[in-house]
DNA sequence: GGTTGTATGTAAAGGAGCTCTACTAACAAA
DNA sequence: TTTGTTAGTAGAGCTCCTTTACATACAACC
């Protein structure tokens, strides 16, 4: 008596690709989701007619009109007049996101010596850029400085600010608490909550290298499915985006690749161990190593570091079947022999299916990756857009 | 004029942890989601009262009663009488999932020589187990054999079957098409669609090592957040579950760790390259290597393989901040020196935060991991439970 | 120049889904 | 017996989306 019960057992219609339904969904959540969906299309597709939005989202024109009316009321969207060009039927009215009507404030704490900040439009364009010397401050002092610096950025904004994004080194949990950032002497500092309280507007905090990946993913040319962004600066960090979601890891420490051992019997690292990736790949280490070398020797060294990087990344690429590795950092050091050797090494050390599907390129945003990423944090947290 | 607009810009209420809202959500989707949510709680928490379900999910008692009524009507849930024990208030009526009222058929194609299949309850318990010699069949012949084998399993079921799950080696896409499985001579075979058409009930197909991870995750003791399951058999494969979602990868090839180069100038591999992980870690390779050795030498060899494994996994563990690595395969080879060396090596080669948060253990399901995983495929695909 | 066809956007009615409030039922403890 | 607590259900109401119908505006065609 083997009876198919397809009729009586309804197929599960999944909301996301995740396996476990974990929280209840109410009509209002559906509404918020669809609202974000519309915004998302306008964000990436530019000005569009309501009818096109309906076709793109699968919602009806009626619902789209309703959602767009809400968004217009909130000031996030505006009508841009009739679509140019002659077609049959009633001319479409274009609607577009008002990317300049609101702004975002971003702060990048990556650098030991200086706070970097910016005011950005919702499209990620930098309107105003500021810096502020750290002068050796750490712990609470640094928090105070950060607060003052952020206030000065808010004062520099020329439109309402939807939120503040902060990229910090160290391990940061989902709530924006810095669990540990030794160089800043921060341990269990609820930075996001503290700043939100003091500033009176939403503040999002995340790991700098992690959000660099978000920045590249949203504003760069990164693929949708599986990207790793490697940030090379004073240290080495990474961020991974899979199916549009940032990988956080069990203890919010995903992407901490700087202190993986890659060289047996290697140099001593600041962390106390030896042979960490940072001892060969960080900007200071690279500069030291090639200082005074001619082009050929310098390239040879960079290639050897690239090979070491490739050996370390090959298992990661295989395990995740990555589509793209993006490298952010000084192009004079990284773009060239180093990246080439890394990609070649990864291809040599992985299956053809894995290696062939992989691209490796330099980041498109240079020094502003983290600022852009912090903006994405705000965009996605406040507007559901990324 | 820096004005906070928190009031006018509604915070995005996210449905999942993903960043990009990608598909519209209708009320019926919300209903299906909440239905799965209830089922999920009953699946993992066992019999529960409606009131407790309401507290656990955040939905009201009214809604829960409504959902439970639907589920009872569909035959997936039943009332189990009053909860024993004396408490104040009206006694609660327990409701529980009818795990034996429906069944699942699973097939495991991992073995070259034999098809392994089973009939399982919705709780993952094996009711009936069957095998079938492959006798060198491949390509279309193997598909026909698989079809006949599946039919015999369906005939052996003693309750309505909700769906069929198949674990296949090779690369399988989300639709259940086997993109390539060289040993089976399958290239772009739409296996799930084909079987669904012929059998008239839902068939789900996925990579065997991938779903082994699902099996361990659901029926084993794996953690929620970040797990990698390494399956060691004739070859080596892996599956990764992050935040409850299986990692698919850009080309549906995530987890293909068997052919990462781990030994420079190593043995020739069946894939044509040298030094692949499979050349040292597969069951045949391990047996060959320790054949005739005494315990001490054998352990030394196993430990050396464990170190190689640890070196390869350390970057993966760091990049993903894994909580757990689960190893599935023959305990006599893997459990002991090999696993110990692997864990020690990973700990040595990663930051303390990363290494300390990691556990490594043997799988709890032994040979039935893939069958269990295939069942999870059906559970999650048909009922939204996992 | 009128007619036809196509496309956009809105209005009104309807159904699905959840909540809130209010109620009954059933028990323990005082 | 009274009081307090908990479980489950009924009915009204709100939100959100769809379906259907309609007004509007243009091109193309005779």
Short mmCIF file of C-alpha atoms in Angstrom, two decimals, chain A residues 1-6 8-37 40-41 44 57-59 74 76 102 153-162 171 180 199-202 214 217-218 223-226 228 240-257 259-264 273 311-316 318-323 347-354 357-358 376 380-386, chain B residues 1-6 8-37 40-41 44 57-59 74 76 102 153-162 171 180 199-202 214 217-218 223-226 228 240-257 259-264 273 311-316 318-323 347-354 357-358 376 380-386:
data_model
loop_
_atom_site.label_atom_id
_atom_site.label_comp_id
_atom_site.label_asym_id
_atom_site.label_seq_id
_atom_site.Cartn_x
_atom_site.Cartn_y
_atom_site.Cartn_z
CA UNK A 1 0.00 0.00 0.00
CA UNK A 2 2.47 2.53 -1.17
CA UNK A 3 0.44 5.60 -1.83
CA UNK A 4 1.81 8.90 -2.95
CA UNK A 5 0.44 11.62 -0.75
CA UNK A 6 1.61 14.56 -2.76
CA UNK A 8 -2.42 15.90 0.92
CA UNK A 9 1.07 16.92 2.00
CA UNK A 10 1.58 20.43 0.81
CA UNK A 11 5.01 21.18 -0.63
CA UNK A 12 6.96 23.57 1.53
CA UNK A 13 7.34 26.94 -0.10
CA UNK A 14 10.57 28.21 1.21
CA UNK A 15 11.13 31.86 1.92
CA UNK A 16 14.88 31.61 1.75
CA UNK A 17 17.38 29.00 0.77
CA UNK A 18 18.00 28.19 4.42
CA UNK A 19 16.85 24.86 5.69
CA UNK A 20 15.43 25.66 9.10
CA UNK A 21 12.46 27.95 9.44
CA UNK A 22 13.45 29.76 12.55
CA UNK A 23 11.14 32.68 13.20
CA UNK A 24 7.48 33.38 12.65
CA UNK A 25 6.37 35.44 9.67
CA UNK A 26 3.53 37.91 9.94
CA UNK A 27 1.80 39.85 7.15
CA UNK A 28 3.74 42.95 8.13
CA UNK A 29 7.00 41.06 7.64
CA UNK A 30 5.86 40.06 4.19
CA UNK A 31 5.08 43.69 3.47
CA UNK A 32 8.50 44.84 4.68
CA UNK A 33 10.11 42.15 2.60
CA UNK A 34 8.27 43.17 -0.55
CA UNK A 35 9.04 46.80 0.16
CA UNK A 36 12.73 45.96 0.29
CA UNK A 37 12.34 43.92 -2.85
CA UNK A 40 16.35 46.51 -4.25
CA UNK A 41 15.24 46.52 -7.87
CA UNK A 44 20.34 47.97 -8.82
CA UNK A 57 9.04 41.00 -8.82
CA UNK A 58 6.05 38.87 -9.72
CA UNK A 59 3.75 41.09 -7.65
CA UNK A 74 8.80 58.12 3.03
CA UNK A 76 12.98 57.22 -0.54
CA UNK A 102 19.33 60.79 2.35
CA UNK A 153 30.61 63.71 10.15
CA UNK A 154 26.92 63.94 10.99
CA UNK A 155 27.29 67.71 11.15
CA UNK A 156 28.91 67.64 7.72
CA UNK A 157 25.98 65.79 6.19
CA UNK A 158 23.82 67.81 3.82
CA UNK A 159 20.77 65.57 3.99
CA UNK A 160 19.03 63.44 6.62
CA UNK A 161 21.26 60.56 7.69
CA UNK A 162 19.63 57.13 7.71
CA UNK A 171 35.83 40.14 16.31
CA UNK A 180 37.87 41.52 21.11
CA UNK A 199 23.79 59.57 18.67
CA UNK A 200 20.10 58.82 18.55
CA UNK A 201 20.22 57.07 15.22
CA UNK A 202 20.91 53.54 14.07
CA UNK A 214 30.05 43.51 1.38
CA UNK A 217 29.84 42.62 -3.45
CA UNK A 218 27.39 45.50 -3.66
CA UNK A 223 29.45 37.57 -8.35
CA UNK A 224 26.26 36.68 -6.51
CA UNK A 225 26.98 33.23 -5.35
CA UNK A 226 30.32 32.73 -3.68
CA UNK A 228 35.90 35.77 -0.85
CA UNK A 240 33.02 35.72 2.57
CA UNK A 241 29.66 36.23 0.93
CA UNK A 242 27.69 33.11 0.00
CA UNK A 243 24.37 33.42 -1.82
CA UNK A 244 24.20 37.07 -0.86
CA UNK A 245 24.71 36.43 2.84
CA UNK A 246 27.83 37.30 4.77
CA UNK A 247 29.38 34.33 6.55
CA UNK A 248 29.65 35.13 10.27
CA UNK A 249 31.04 31.90 11.67
CA UNK A 250 30.42 30.14 14.93
CA UNK A 251 32.13 32.74 17.11
CA UNK A 252 31.69 35.69 14.75
CA UNK A 253 35.29 35.26 13.69
CA UNK A 254 34.87 34.12 10.10
CA UNK A 255 37.47 35.48 7.74
CA UNK A 256 40.31 35.63 10.25
CA UNK A 257 42.84 34.29 7.77
CA UNK A 259 46.95 34.06 11.46
CA UNK A 260 46.70 30.73 9.69
CA UNK A 261 50.07 29.06 9.61
CA UNK A 262 51.30 28.94 6.04
CA UNK A 263 55.06 28.64 6.44
CA UNK A 264 56.66 25.89 8.52
CA UNK A 273 53.10 32.07 16.88
CA UNK A 311 48.32 26.82 -1.16
CA UNK A 312 46.37 28.19 1.78
CA UNK A 313 43.37 29.20 -0.29
CA UNK A 314 43.07 26.06 -2.42
CA UNK A 315 41.23 24.08 0.27
CA UNK A 316 38.92 27.02 0.93
CA UNK A 318 37.45 23.70 -3.04
CA UNK A 319 35.32 23.49 0.06
CA UNK A 320 33.14 26.44 -0.94
CA UNK A 321 33.41 26.15 -4.72
CA UNK A 322 34.12 29.88 -4.84
CA UNK A 323 33.29 31.87 -7.94
CA UNK A 347 44.27 26.08 -10.23
CA UNK A 348 47.13 23.57 -9.96
CA UNK A 349 45.99 22.36 -6.58
CA UNK A 350 42.26 21.99 -7.17
CA UNK A 351 40.05 19.95 -9.47
CA UNK A 352 39.50 21.39 -12.93
CA UNK A 353 35.79 22.05 -12.21
CA UNK A 354 36.73 24.05 -9.15
CA UNK A 357 35.09 28.27 -12.32
CA UNK A 358 37.27 30.60 -10.28
CA UNK A 376 26.11 48.61 2.78
CA UNK A 380 20.87 46.55 4.32
CA UNK A 381 20.06 47.11 7.96
CA UNK A 382 17.82 50.12 7.50
CA UNK A 383 16.40 49.71 4.02
CA UNK A 384 16.84 46.02 3.32
CA UNK A 385 18.89 46.83 0.26
CA UNK A 386 22.22 45.46 -0.76
CA UNK B 1 20.71 70.02 8.86
CA UNK B 2 21.56 66.58 10.01
CA UNK B 3 18.25 65.05 10.86
CA UNK B 4 17.73 61.52 11.99
CA UNK B 5 14.96 59.96 9.98
CA UNK B 6 14.54 56.84 12.01
CA UNK B 8 10.15 57.92 8.67
CA UNK B 9 12.47 55.22 7.37
CA UNK B 10 11.11 51.96 8.62
CA UNK B 11 13.69 49.45 9.78
CA UNK B 12 13.86 46.42 7.53
CA UNK B 13 12.49 43.34 9.20
CA UNK B 14 14.42 40.55 7.69
CA UNK B 15 12.88 37.18 7.03
CA UNK B 16 16.18 35.39 6.86
CA UNK B 17 19.76 36.20 7.60
CA UNK B 18 20.42 36.65 3.90
CA UNK B 19 21.13 40.11 2.65
CA UNK B 20 19.26 40.28 -0.62
CA UNK B 21 15.51 39.94 -0.65
CA UNK B 22 15.13 37.94 -3.77
CA UNK B 23 11.56 36.72 -4.17
CA UNK B 24 8.16 38.11 -3.33
CA UNK B 25 6.38 36.91 -0.20
CA UNK B 26 2.64 36.35 -0.18
CA UNK B 27 0.38 35.62 2.77
CA UNK B 28 0.25 31.96 1.74
CA UNK B 29 4.03 31.77 1.89
CA UNK B 30 3.91 33.16 5.38
CA UNK B 31 1.35 30.50 6.26
CA UNK B 32 3.53 27.73 4.79
CA UNK B 33 6.49 29.08 6.68
CA UNK B 34 4.64 29.12 9.98
CA UNK B 35 3.28 25.66 9.29
CA UNK B 36 6.84 24.40 8.83
CA UNK B 37 7.85 26.24 11.95
CA UNK B 40 9.94 21.87 13.08
CA UNK B 41 9.29 22.35 16.77
CA UNK B 44 12.85 18.36 17.34
CA UNK B 57 7.13 30.31 18.14
CA UNK B 58 5.84 33.68 19.23
CA UNK B 59 2.57 33.10 17.41
CA UNK B 74 -3.23 16.37 6.63
CA UNK B 76 1.06 14.77 9.83
CA UNK B 102 4.25 8.41 6.51
CA UNK B 153 11.60 0.07 -2.07
CA UNK B 154 8.32 1.88 -2.63
CA UNK B 155 6.58 -1.48 -2.75
CA UNK B 156 8.22 -2.39 0.54
CA UNK B 157 6.87 0.70 2.27
CA UNK B 158 4.14 0.10 4.82
CA UNK B 159 2.77 3.64 4.83
CA UNK B 160 2.27 6.43 2.30
CA UNK B 161 5.60 7.69 1.03
CA UNK B 162 6.08 11.45 1.06
CA UNK B 171 28.18 17.29 -8.98
CA UNK B 180 28.82 15.16 -13.90
CA UNK B 199 7.47 7.44 -10.12
CA UNK B 200 4.80 10.06 -9.75
CA UNK B 201 6.05 11.37 -6.46
CA UNK B 202 8.63 13.97 -5.41
CA UNK B 214 22.60 17.17 6.38
CA UNK B 217 23.25 17.93 11.20
CA UNK B 218 19.68 16.80 11.65
CA UNK B 223 25.98 22.31 16.02
CA UNK B 224 23.65 24.82 14.41
CA UNK B 225 26.02 27.37 13.13
CA UNK B 226 28.99 26.06 11.21
CA UNK B 228 31.83 20.54 8.05
CA UNK B 240 29.19 22.20 4.84
CA UNK B 241 26.21 23.53 6.74
CA UNK B 242 26.29 27.21 7.74
CA UNK B 243 23.46 28.69 9.78
CA UNK B 244 21.28 25.72 8.93
CA UNK B 245 21.80 26.05 5.19
CA UNK B 246 23.82 23.71 3.05
CA UNK B 247 26.58 25.41 1.10
CA UNK B 248 26.11 24.67 -2.60
CA UNK B 249 28.90 26.70 -4.16
CA UNK B 250 29.07 28.58 -7.40
CA UNK B 251 28.97 25.53 -9.63
CA UNK B 252 27.19 23.22 -7.19
CA UNK B 253 30.55 21.62 -6.44
CA UNK B 254 31.05 22.75 -2.83
CA UNK B 255 32.70 20.14 -0.64
CA UNK B 256 34.82 18.57 -3.35
CA UNK B 257 37.83 18.27 -1.09
CA UNK B 259 41.16 16.37 -5.08
CA UNK B 260 42.86 19.26 -3.36
CA UNK B 261 46.59 18.88 -3.56
CA UNK B 262 47.96 18.25 -0.10
CA UNK B 263 51.26 16.51 -0.78
CA UNK B 264 53.91 18.02 -3.01
CA UNK B 273 47.03 14.88 -10.98
CA UNK B 311 47.10 21.47 7.26
CA UNK B 312 44.51 21.42 4.50
CA UNK B 313 41.60 22.11 6.81
CA UNK B 314 43.17 24.89 8.88
CA UNK B 315 42.49 27.61 6.30
CA UNK B 316 38.92 26.37 5.88
CA UNK B 318 39.74 29.88 9.86
CA UNK B 319 37.84 31.27 6.93
CA UNK B 320 34.50 29.92 8.12
CA UNK B 321 35.14 29.94 11.87
CA UNK B 322 33.77 26.40 12.02
CA UNK B 323 32.24 25.09 15.21
CA UNK B 347 44.76 24.06 16.58
CA UNK B 348 48.48 24.67 16.05
CA UNK B 349 47.92 26.35 12.75
CA UNK B 350 45.03 28.66 13.59
CA UNK B 351 44.42 31.54 16.00
CA UNK B 352 43.42 30.54 19.53
CA UNK B 353 39.91 31.97 19.08
CA UNK B 354 39.41 29.85 16.01
CA UNK B 357 36.01 27.07 19.37
CA UNK B 358 36.44 23.98 17.24
CA UNK B 376 16.46 15.01 5.36
CA UNK B 380 13.05 19.62 4.19
CA UNK B 381 11.81 19.65 0.62
CA UNK B 382 8.34 18.31 1.32
CA UNK B 383 7.62 19.34 4.88
CA UNK B 384 10.03 22.18 5.47
CA UNK B 385 11.53 20.32 8.40
CA UNK B 386 15.15 19.65 9.11
#
